[in-house]
Tab-separated table of C-alpha atoms and ligand atoms in Angstrom:
chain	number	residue	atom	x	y	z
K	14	UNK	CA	205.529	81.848	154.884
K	15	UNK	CA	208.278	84.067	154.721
K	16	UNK	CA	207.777	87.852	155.825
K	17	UNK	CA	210.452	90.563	155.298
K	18	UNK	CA	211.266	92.588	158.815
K	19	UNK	CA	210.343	95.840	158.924
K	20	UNK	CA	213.493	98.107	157.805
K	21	UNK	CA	214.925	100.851	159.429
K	22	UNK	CA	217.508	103.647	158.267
K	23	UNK	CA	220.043	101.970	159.480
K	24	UNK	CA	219.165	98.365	157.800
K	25	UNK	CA	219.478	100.519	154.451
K	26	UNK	CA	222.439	102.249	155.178
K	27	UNK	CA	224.138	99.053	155.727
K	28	UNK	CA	222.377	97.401	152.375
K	29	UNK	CA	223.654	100.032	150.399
K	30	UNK	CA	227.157	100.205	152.368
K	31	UNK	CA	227.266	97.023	150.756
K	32	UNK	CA	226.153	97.546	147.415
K	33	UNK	CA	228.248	100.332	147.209
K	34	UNK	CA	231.796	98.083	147.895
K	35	UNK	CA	230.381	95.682	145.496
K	36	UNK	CA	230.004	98.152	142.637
K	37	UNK	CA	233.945	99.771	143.330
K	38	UNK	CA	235.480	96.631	143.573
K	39	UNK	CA	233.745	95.095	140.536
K	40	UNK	CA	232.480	98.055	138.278
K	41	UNK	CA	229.145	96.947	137.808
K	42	UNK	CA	226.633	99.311	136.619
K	43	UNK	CA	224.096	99.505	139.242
K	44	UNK	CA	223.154	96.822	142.330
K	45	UNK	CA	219.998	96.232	144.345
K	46	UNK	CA	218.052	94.167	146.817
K	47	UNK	CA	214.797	93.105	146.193
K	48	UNK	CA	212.285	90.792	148.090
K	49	UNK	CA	210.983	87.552	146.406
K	50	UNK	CA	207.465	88.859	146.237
K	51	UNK	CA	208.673	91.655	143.928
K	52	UNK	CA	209.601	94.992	145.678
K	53	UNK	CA	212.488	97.455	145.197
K	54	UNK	CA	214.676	97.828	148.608
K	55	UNK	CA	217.649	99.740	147.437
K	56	UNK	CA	219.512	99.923	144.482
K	57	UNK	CA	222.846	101.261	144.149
K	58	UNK	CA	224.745	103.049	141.123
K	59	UNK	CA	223.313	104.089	137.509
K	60	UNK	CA	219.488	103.352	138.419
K	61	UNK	CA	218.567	106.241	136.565
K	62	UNK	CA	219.507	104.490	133.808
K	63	UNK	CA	216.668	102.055	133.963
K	64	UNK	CA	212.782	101.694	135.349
K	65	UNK	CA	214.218	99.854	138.863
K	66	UNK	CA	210.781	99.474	139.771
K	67	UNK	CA	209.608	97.007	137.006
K	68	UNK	CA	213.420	95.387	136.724
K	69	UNK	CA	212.619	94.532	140.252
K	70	UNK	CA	209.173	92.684	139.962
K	71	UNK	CA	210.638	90.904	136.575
K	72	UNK	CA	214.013	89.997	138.700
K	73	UNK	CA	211.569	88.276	141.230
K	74	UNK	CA	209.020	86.520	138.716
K	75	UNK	CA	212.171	85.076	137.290
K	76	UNK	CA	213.560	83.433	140.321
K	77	UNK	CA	210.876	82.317	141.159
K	78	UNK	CA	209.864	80.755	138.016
K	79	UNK	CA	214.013	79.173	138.657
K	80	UNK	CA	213.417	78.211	141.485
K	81	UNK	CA	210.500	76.292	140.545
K	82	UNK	CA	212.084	74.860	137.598
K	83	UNK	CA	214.658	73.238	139.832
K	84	UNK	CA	211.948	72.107	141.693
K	85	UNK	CA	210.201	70.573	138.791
K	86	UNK	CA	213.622	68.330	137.664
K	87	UNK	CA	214.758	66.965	141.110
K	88	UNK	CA	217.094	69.680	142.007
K	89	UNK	CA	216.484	70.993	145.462
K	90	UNK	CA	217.776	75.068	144.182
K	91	UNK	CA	219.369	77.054	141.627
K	92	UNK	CA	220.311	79.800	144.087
K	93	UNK	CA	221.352	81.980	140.687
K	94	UNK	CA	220.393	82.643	137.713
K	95	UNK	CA	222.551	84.694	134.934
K	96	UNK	CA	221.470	86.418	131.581
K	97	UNK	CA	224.306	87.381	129.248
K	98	UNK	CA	223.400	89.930	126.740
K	99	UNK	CA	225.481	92.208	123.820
K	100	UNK	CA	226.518	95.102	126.510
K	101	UNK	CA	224.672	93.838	129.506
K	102	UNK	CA	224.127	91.316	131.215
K	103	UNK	CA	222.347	90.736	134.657
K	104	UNK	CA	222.880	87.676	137.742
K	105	UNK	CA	220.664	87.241	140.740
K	106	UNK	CA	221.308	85.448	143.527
K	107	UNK	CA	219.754	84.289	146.522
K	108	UNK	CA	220.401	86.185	149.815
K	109	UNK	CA	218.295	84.230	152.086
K	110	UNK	CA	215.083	83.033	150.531
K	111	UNK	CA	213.426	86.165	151.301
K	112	UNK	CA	215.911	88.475	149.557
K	113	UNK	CA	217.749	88.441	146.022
K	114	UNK	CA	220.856	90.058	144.831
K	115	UNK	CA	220.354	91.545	141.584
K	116	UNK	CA	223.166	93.307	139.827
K	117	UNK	CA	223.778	94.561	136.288
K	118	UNK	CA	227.212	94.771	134.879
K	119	UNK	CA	228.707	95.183	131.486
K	120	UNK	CA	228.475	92.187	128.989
K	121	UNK	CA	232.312	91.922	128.805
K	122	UNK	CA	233.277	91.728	132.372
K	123	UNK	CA	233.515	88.063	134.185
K	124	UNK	CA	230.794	86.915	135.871
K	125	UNK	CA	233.065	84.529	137.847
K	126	UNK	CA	234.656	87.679	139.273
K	127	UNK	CA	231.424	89.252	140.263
K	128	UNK	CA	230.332	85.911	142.147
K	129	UNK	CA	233.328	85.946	143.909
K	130	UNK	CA	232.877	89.522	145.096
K	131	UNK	CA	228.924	89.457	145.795
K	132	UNK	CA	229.537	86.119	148.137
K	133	UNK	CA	230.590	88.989	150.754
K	134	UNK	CA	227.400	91.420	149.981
K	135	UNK	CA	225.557	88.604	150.323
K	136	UNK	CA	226.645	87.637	153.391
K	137	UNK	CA	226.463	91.163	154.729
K	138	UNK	CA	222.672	92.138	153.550
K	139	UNK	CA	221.582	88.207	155.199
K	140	UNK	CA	223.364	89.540	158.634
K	141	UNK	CA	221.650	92.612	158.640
K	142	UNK	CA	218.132	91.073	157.764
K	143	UNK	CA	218.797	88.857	160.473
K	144	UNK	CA	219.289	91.689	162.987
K	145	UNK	CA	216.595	93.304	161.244
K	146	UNK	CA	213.968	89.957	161.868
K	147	UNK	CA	215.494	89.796	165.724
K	148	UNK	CA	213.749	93.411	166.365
K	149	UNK	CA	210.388	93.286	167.595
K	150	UNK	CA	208.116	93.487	164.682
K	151	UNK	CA	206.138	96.132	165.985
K	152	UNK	CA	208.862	98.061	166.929
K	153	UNK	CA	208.979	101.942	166.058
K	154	UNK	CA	206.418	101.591	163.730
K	155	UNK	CA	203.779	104.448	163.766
K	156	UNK	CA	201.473	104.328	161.156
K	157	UNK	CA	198.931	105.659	163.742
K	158	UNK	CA	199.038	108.977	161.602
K	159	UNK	CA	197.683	107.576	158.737
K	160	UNK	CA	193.637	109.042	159.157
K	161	UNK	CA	191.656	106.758	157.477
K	162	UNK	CA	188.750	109.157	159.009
K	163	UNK	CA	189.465	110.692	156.072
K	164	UNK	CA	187.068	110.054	153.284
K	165	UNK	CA	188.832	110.919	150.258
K	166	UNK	CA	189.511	108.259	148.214
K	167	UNK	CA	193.311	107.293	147.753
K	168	UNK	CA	192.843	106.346	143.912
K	169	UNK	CA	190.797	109.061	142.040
K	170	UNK	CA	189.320	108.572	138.665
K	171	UNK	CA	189.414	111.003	136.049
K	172	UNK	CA	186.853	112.765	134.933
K	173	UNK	CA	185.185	112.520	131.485
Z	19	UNK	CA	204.690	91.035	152.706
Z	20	UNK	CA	204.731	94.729	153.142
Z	21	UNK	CA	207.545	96.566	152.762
Z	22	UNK	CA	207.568	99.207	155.720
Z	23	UNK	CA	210.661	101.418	155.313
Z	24	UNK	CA	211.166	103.959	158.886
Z	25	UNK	CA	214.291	105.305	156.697
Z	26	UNK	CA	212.299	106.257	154.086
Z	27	UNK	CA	208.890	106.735	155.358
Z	28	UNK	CA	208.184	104.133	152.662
Z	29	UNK	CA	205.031	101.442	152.685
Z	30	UNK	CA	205.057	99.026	149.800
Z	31	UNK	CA	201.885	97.202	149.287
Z	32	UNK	CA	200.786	93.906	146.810
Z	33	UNK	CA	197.692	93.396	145.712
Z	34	UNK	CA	196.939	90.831	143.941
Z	35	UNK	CA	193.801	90.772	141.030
Z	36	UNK	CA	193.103	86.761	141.164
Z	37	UNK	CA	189.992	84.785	138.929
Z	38	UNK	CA	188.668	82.663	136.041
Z	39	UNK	CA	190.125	82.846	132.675
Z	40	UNK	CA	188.997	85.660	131.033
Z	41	UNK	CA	187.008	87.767	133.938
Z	42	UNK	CA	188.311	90.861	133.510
Z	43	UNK	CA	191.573	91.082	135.880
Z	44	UNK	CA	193.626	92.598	133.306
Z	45	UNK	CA	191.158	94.791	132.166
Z	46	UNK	CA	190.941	96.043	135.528
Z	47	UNK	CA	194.511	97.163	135.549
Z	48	UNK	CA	194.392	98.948	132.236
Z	49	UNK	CA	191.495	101.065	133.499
Z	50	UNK	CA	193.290	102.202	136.536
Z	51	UNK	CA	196.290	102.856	134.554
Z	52	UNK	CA	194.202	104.843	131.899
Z	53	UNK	CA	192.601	106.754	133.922
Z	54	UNK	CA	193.902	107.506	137.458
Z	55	UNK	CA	194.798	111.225	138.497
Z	56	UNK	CA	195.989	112.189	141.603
Z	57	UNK	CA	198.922	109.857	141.779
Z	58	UNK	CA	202.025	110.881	142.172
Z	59	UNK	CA	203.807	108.538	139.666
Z	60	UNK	CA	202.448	105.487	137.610
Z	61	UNK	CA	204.941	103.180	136.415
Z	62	UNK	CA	203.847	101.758	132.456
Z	63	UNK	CA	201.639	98.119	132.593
Z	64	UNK	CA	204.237	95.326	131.924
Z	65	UNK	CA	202.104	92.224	130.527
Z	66	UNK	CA	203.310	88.840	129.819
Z	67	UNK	CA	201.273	87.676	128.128
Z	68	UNK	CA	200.769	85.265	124.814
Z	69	UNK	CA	200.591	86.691	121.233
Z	70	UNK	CA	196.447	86.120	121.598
Z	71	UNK	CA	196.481	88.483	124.497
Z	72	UNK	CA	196.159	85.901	127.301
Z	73	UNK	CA	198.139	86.262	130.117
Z	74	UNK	CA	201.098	84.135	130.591
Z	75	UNK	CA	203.192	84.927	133.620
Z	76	UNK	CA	201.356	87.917	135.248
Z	77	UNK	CA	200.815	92.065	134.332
Z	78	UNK	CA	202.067	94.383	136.611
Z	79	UNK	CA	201.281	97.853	137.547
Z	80	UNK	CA	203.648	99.572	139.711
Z	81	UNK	CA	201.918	103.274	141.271
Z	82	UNK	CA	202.962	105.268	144.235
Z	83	UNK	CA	199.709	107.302	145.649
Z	84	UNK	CA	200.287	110.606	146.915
Z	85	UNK	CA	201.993	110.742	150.567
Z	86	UNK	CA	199.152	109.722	153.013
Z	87	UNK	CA	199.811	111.663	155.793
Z	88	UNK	CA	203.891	111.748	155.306
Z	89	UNK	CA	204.155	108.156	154.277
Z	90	UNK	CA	205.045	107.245	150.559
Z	91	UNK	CA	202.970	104.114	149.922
Z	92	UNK	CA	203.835	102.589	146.751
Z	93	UNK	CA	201.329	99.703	145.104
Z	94	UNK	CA	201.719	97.175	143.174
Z	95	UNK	CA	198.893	95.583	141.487
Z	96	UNK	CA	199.365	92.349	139.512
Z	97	UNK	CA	197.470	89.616	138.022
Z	98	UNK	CA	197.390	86.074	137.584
Z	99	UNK	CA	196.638	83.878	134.561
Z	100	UNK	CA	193.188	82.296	134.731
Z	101	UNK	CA	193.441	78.933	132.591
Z	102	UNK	CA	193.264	76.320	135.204
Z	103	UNK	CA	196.813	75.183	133.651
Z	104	UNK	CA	198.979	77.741	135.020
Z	105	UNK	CA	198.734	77.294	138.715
Z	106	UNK	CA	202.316	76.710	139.318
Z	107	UNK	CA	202.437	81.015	137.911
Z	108	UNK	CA	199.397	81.433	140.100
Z	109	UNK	CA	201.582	80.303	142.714
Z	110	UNK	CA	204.292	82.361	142.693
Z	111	UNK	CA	203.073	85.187	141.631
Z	112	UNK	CA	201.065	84.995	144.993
Z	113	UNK	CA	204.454	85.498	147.075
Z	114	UNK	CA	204.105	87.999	149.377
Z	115	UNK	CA	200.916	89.091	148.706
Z	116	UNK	CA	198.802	91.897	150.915
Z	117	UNK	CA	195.460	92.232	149.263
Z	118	UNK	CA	193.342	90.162	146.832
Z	119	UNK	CA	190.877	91.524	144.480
Z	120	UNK	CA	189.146	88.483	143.589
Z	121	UNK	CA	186.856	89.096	140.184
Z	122	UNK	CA	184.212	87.123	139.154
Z	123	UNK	CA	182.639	86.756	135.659
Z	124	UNK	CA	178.835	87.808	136.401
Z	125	UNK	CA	177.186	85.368	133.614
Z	126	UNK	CA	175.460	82.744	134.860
Z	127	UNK	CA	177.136	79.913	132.604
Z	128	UNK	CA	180.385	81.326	133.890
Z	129	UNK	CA	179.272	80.548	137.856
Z	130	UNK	CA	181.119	77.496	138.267
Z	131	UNK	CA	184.414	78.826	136.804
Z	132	UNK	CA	184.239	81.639	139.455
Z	133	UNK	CA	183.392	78.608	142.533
Z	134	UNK	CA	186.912	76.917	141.085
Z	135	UNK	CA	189.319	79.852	141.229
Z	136	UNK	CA	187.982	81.090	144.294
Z	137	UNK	CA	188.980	77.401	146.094
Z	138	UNK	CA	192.054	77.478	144.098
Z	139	UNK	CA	192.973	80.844	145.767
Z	140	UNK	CA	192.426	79.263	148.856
Z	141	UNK	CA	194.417	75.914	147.879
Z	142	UNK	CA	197.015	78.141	146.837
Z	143	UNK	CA	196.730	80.525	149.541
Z	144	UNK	CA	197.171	77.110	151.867
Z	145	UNK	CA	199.755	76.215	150.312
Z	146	UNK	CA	201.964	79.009	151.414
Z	147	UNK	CA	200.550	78.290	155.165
Z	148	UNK	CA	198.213	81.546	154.252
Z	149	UNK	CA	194.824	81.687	155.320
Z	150	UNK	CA	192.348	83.534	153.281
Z	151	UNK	CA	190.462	84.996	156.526
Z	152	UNK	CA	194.147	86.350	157.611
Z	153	UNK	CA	194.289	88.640	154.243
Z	154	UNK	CA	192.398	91.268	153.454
Z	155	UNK	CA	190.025	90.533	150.684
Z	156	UNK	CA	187.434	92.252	147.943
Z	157	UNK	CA	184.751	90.573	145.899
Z	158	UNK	CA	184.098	92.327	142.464
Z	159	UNK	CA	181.043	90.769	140.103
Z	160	UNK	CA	182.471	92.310	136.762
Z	161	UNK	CA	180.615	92.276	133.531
Z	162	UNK	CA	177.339	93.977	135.455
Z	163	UNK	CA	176.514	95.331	131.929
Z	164	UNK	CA	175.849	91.685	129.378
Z	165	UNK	CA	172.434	90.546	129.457
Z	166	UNK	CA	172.892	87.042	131.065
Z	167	UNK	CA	174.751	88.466	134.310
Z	168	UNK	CA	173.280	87.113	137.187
Z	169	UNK	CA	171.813	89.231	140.299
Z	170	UNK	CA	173.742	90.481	142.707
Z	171	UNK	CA	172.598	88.085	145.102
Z	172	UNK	CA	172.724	85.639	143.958
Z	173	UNK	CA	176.681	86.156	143.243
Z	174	UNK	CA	176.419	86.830	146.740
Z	175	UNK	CA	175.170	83.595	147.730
Z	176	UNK	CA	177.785	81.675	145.742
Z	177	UNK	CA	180.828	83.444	146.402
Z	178	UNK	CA	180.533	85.619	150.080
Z	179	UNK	CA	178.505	83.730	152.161
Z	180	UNK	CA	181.366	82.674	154.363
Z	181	UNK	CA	181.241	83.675	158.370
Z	182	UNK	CA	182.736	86.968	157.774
Z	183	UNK	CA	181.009	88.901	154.573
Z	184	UNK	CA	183.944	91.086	152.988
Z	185	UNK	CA	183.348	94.383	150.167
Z	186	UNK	CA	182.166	93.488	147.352
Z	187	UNK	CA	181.291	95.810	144.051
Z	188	UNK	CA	178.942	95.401	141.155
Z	189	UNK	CA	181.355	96.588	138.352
Z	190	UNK	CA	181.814	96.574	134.177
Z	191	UNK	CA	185.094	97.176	133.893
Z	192	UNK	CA	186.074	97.961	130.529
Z	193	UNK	CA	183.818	100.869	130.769
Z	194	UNK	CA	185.823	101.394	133.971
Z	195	UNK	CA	182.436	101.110	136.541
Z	196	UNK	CA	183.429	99.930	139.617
Z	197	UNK	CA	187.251	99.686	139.014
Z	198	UNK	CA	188.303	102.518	141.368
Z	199	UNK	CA	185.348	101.615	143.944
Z	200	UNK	CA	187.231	98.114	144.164
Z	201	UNK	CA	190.704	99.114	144.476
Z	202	UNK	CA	190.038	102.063	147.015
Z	203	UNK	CA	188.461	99.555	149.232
Z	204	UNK	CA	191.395	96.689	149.285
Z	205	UNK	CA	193.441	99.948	149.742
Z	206	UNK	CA	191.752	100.941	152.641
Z	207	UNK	CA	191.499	97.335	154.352
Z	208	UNK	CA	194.915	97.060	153.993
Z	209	UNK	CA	196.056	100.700	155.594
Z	210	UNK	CA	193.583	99.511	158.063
Z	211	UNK	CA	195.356	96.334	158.704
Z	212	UNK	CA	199.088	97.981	158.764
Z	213	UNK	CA	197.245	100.528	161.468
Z	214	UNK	CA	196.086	98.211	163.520
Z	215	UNK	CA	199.155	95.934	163.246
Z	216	UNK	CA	201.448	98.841	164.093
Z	217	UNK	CA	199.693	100.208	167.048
Z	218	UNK	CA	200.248	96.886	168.527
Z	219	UNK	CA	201.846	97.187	171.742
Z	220	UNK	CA	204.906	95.182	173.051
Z	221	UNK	CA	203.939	92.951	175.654
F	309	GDP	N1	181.093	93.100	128.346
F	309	GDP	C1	182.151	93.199	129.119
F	309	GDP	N2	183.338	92.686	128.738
F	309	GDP	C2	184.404	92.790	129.569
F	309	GDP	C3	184.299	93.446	130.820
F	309	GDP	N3	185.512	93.403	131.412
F	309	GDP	C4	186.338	92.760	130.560
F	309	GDP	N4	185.675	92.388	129.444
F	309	GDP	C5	186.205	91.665	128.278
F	309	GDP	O1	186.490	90.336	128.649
F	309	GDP	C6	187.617	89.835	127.933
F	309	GDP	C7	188.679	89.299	128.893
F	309	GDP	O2	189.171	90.359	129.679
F	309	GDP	P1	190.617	90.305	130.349
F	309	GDP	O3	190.772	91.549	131.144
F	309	GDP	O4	191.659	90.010	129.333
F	309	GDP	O5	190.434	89.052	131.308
F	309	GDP	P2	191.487	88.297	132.229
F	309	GDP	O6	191.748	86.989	131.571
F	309	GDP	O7	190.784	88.124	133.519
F	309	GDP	O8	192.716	89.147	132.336
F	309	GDP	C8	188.136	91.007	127.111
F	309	GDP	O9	187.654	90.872	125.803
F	309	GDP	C9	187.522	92.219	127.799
F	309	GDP	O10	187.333	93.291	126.902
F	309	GDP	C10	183.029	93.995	131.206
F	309	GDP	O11	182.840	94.571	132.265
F	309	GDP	N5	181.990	93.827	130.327
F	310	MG	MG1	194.684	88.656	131.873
């Protein structure tokens, strides 16, 4: 089973040190790294423009469902997959099995170009989540704040 | 797994609604989005699902609660199709899970469809070397209101009488009974877990 490390500031900082080279050197429109299971890490560049939080969980269901397709006709991987649209278009790649690459870039630019460049994000983010998974898991974390005492519910329903 | 970001003071948590075709699990989802209030942002409900309203691939509903004591914690509830056919979506849309709801159909004729999908979870749970006694877990017996729902107990018997008992809620929820009881409880096993997890000292 795989299991993302915890992430600290500086993890980030070097996730979106990345990102943010990608994006100058290739002028895509916005970058991120998600996990497999669905969640929003970081995402670089024009994510106002777009709900980054549902991209992200759609980005993951669709590797997966890939990956599984691969599966399914013999082929060990796909480690990408690649949607071309009218003005956008949008390629995710593998980072390590536990993380994708997920960037969206205009419809006209090459996405040859933007492999090329992300082959050196990629390698960067799988580095840091290495150093990241090398940390003791428990390390730093405090969550001992959190009062669960505390009887009010975290969800509350509205009332009629 | 969860997401715990120190930069950002962020928790991200999955929890996954998992049962027979047709129990409710979606239903579930658009009662919490309809009617929760003191979140601090709700994403919309994404469904894939078929033209006849079945789900396909999964629904999702993304919602951050309001900071527990300084930490963001952002949720994500999906589902999973019920028809016995889609396992391999069952499968993946298991990745990474935290917390299951599991919801069972409380009619009586609908008892053995509920016995299925729960060892299916567990198949599928195996299958990603998970073990459903290592995730935190909540039983709800849905559809409390239709005449031919069974008792309580006897929903017990069939579907929680494993070693350890876990929550479990009498609910209807498209009139939204129960819905909230059942997700503030996987929320709180789950902020228990990280707790205990965290305060885990280095040897
Ligand atoms: N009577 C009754 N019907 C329900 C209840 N919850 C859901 N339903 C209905 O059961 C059907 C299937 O619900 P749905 O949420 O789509 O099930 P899913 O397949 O598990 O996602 C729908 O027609 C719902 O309106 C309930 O508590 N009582
Ligand atoms: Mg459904």
């Amino acid at each position: 089973m795989f299991s993302l490390p915890q992430l600290f500031g500086e993890d980030i900082e070097e996730f979106n040190s990345a990102l943010d080279r990608l994006l100058s050197q290739t002028d895509a429109l916005a970058a991120m790294i998600i996990d497999v299971g669905g969640f929003l890490i970081t995402c670089r560049g024009e994510n106002s423009a777009f709900d980054a939080t549902t991209l992200a969980a759609l980005a993951a269901a669709s590797f997966s469902a890939t990956q599984q397709m691969a599966i399914t006709i013999g082929e060990s991987t796909f480690n990408s997959v690649y949607q071309q649209g009218e003005k956008f278009s949008l390629l995710l790649q593998d980072v390590n099995g536990q993380c994708l690459l997920v960037v969206i870039f205009k419809a006209d630019n090459s996405v040859g170009a933007l492999k090329y460049c992300s082959t050196d994000t990629i390698e960067r983010t799988k580095s840091q989540l290495g150093r990241a998974q090398e940390r003791h898991p428990s390390q730093g974390l405090d969550l001992s704040s959190l009062n669960l005492a505390d009887p009010s519910a975290v969800f509350k329903r509205k009332q009629e | 797994m969860a997401i715990i970001n120190q930069a950002t003071k962020e928790l991200q948590v999955k929890i996954v609604y998992y049962g027979p075709a047709k129990c409710g699990k979606t239903t579930n989802l658009e009662q919490v989005h309809g009617n929760v209030q003191n979140v601090k942002e709700k994403g919309k409900l994404v469904s894939l699902a078929t033209s006849s309203d079945r789900t396909l691939f999964f629904d999702f509903l993304p919602i951050e609660a309001m900071a527990i004591k300084g930490f963001k914690t952002k949720f994500q509830l999906y589902t999973v199709p019920g028809q016995v056919i889609y396992n391999t979506t069952r499968q993946l849309v298991l990745r990474g899970v935290d917390g299951i709801v599991f919801v069972a159909d409380s009619q009586y004729d609908k008892m053995s469809e509920n016995v299925e999908s729960f060892t299916n979870l567990e198949e599928n749970l195996k299958s990603q070397k998970l073990n459903l006694s290592d995730i935190p877990y909540v039983l709800q017996y849905n559809k409390r209101d239709l005449p031919n729902a069974a008792p309580v107990d006897y929903m017990e018997y069939v579907l929680n009488n494993r070693e350890l008992q876990v929550p479990s809620f009498a609910a209807s929820a498209s009139k939204c009974d129960g819905v909230f009881e059942t997700l503030n409880m996987i929320t709180r096993l789950l902020l228990n877990k990280f707790i205990n997890e965290g305060s885990r000292k280095t040897p």
